[in-house]
mmCIF file of C-alpha atoms in Angstrom:
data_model
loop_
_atom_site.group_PDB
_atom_site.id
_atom_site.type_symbol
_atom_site.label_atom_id
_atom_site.label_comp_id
_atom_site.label_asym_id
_atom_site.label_seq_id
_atom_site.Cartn_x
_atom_site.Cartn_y
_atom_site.Cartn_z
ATOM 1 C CA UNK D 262 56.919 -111.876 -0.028
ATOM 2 C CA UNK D 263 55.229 -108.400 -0.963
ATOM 3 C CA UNK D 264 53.815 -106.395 2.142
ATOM 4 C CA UNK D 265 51.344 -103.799 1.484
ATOM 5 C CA UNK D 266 51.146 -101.377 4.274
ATOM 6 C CA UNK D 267 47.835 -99.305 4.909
ATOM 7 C CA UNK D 268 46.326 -97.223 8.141
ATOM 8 C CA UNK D 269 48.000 -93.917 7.554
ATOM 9 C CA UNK D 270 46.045 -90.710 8.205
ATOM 10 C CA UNK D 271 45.495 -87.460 10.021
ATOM 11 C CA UNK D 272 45.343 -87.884 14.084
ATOM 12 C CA UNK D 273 45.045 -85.617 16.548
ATOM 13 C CA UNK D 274 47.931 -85.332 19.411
ATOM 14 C CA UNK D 275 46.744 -87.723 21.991
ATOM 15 C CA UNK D 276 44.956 -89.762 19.406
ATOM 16 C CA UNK D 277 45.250 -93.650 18.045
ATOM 17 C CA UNK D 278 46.328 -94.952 14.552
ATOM 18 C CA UNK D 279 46.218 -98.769 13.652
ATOM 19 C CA UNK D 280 49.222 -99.618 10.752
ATOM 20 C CA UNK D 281 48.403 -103.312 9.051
ATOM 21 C CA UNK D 282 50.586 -104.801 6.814
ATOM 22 C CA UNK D 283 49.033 -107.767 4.457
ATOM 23 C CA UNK D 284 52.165 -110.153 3.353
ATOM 24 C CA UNK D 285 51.046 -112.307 0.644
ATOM 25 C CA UNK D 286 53.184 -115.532 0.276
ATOM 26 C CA UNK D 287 52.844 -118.497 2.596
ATOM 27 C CA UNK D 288 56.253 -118.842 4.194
ATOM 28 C CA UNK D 289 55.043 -114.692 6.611
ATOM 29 C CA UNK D 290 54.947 -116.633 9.338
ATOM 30 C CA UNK D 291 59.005 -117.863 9.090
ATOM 31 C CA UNK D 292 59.975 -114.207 9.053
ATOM 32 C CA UNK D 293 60.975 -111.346 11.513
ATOM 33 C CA UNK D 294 58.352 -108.329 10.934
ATOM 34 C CA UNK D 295 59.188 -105.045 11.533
ATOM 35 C CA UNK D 296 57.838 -101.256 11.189
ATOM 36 C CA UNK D 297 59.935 -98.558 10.558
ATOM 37 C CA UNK D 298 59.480 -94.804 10.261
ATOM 38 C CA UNK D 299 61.314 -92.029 8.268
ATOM 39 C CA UNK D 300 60.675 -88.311 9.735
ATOM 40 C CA UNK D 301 60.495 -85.234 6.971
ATOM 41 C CA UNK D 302 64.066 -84.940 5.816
ATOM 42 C CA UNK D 303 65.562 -87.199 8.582
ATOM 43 C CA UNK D 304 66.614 -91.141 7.952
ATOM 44 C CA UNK D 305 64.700 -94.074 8.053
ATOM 45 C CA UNK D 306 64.732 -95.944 11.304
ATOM 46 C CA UNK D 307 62.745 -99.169 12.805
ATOM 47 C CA UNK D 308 60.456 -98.384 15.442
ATOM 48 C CA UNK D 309 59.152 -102.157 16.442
ATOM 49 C CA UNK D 310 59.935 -105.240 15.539
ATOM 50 C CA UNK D 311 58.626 -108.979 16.181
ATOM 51 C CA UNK D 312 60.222 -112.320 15.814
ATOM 52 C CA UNK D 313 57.747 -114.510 13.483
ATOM 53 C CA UNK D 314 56.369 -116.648 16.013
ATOM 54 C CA UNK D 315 55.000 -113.511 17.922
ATOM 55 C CA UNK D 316 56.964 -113.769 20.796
ATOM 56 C CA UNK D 317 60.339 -111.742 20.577
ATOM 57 C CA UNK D 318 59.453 -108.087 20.549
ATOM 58 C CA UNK D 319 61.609 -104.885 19.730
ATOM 59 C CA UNK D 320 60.876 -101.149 20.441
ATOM 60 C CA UNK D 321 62.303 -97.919 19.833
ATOM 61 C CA UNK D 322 62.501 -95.844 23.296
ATOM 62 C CA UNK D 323 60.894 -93.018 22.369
ATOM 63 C CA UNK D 324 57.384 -95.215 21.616
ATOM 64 C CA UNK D 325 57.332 -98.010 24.046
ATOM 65 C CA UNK D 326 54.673 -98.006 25.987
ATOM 66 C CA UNK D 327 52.682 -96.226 23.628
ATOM 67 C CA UNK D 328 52.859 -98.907 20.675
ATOM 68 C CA UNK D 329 52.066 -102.220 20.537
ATOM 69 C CA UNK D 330 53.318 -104.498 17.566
ATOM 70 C CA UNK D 331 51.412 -107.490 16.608
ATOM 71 C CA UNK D 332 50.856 -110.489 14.254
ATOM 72 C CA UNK D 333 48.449 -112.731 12.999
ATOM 73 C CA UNK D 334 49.756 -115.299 10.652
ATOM 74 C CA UNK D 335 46.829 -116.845 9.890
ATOM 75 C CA UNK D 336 45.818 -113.910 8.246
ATOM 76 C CA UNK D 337 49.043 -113.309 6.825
ATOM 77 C CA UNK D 338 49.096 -109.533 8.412
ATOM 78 C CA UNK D 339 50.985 -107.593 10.860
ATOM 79 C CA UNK D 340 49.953 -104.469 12.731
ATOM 80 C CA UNK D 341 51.015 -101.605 14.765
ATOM 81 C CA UNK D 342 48.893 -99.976 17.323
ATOM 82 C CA UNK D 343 49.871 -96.409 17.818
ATOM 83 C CA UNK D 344 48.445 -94.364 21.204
ATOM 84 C CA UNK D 345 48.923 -91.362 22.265
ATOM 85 C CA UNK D 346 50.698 -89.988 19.492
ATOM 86 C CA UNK D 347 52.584 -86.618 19.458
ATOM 87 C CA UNK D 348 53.594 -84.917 16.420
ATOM 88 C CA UNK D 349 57.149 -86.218 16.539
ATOM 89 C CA UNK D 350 55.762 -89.689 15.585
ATOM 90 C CA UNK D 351 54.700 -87.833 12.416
ATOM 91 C CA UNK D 352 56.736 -89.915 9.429
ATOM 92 C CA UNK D 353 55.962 -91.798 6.295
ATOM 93 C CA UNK D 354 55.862 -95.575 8.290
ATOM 94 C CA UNK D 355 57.029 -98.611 6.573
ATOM 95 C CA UNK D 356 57.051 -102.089 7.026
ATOM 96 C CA UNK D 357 59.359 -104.465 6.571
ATOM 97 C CA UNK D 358 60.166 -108.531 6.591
ATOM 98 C CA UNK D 359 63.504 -110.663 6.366
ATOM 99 C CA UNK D 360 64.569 -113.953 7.917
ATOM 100 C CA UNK D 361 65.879 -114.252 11.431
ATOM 101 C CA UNK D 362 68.702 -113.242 12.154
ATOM 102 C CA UNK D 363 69.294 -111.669 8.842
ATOM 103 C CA UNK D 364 68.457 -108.162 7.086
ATOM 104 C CA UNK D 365 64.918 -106.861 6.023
ATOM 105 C CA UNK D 366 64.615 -108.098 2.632
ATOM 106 C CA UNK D 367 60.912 -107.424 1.605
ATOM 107 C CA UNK D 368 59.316 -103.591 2.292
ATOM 108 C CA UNK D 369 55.843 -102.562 2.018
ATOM 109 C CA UNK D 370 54.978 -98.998 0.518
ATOM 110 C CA UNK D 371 55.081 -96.414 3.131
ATOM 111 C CA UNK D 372 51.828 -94.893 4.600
ATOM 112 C CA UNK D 373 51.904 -91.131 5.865
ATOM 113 C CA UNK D 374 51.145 -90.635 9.484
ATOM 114 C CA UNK D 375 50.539 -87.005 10.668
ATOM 115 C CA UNK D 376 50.235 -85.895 14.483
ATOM 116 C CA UNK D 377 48.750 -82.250 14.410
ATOM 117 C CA UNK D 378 49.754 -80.071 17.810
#
């Protein structure tokens, strides 16, 4: 599987950011999805995460409520709608795919998100 993640930009605090992630391969839909996020000079860490069928969703504290992860495996993409953004959710966002149960095998290129103040 190779992901190719795109949606990055400038945003304003308070402002909205859509990630997608195209998969290419035809076994997307048998895999966990998940976006993760690495802050300047801090680790990488995963924000969101959902099961391939769409139904089992994960979160990081600090954004639920304000993102939204989705799928649409017919289209062989993922996505990850970001609201209200602050400037901590400023990172270079990645995503990711691996089988159930297992590690993320397959990673996207990152795309830079920045929150201005």
């Amino acid at each position: 599987v190779q992901l190719q993640a795109s949606g990055g930009g400038l945003v304003q605090a308070g402002g909205s950011l859509r990630l997608s992630c195209a998969a290419s391969g035809r076994t997307f839909s048998t895999y966990v999805m998940g976006w993760f996020r690495q802050p300047p000079g801090k680790e990488r860490d995963l924000v969101a995460r959902i099961n391939g069928n769409g139904r089992g969703r994960y979160y990081k504290d600090s954004v639920k409520g304000r993102f939204t992860i989705s799928r649409d495996n017919a289209e062989n993409t993922g996505y990850l709608q970001m609201n209200s953004l602050t400037p901590e959710d400023t990172a270079v966002y990645y995503c990711a795919a691996g089988p159930f149960g297992g590690e993320f095998e397959y990673w996207g290129q990152g795309t830079q998100v920045t929150v201005s103040s």
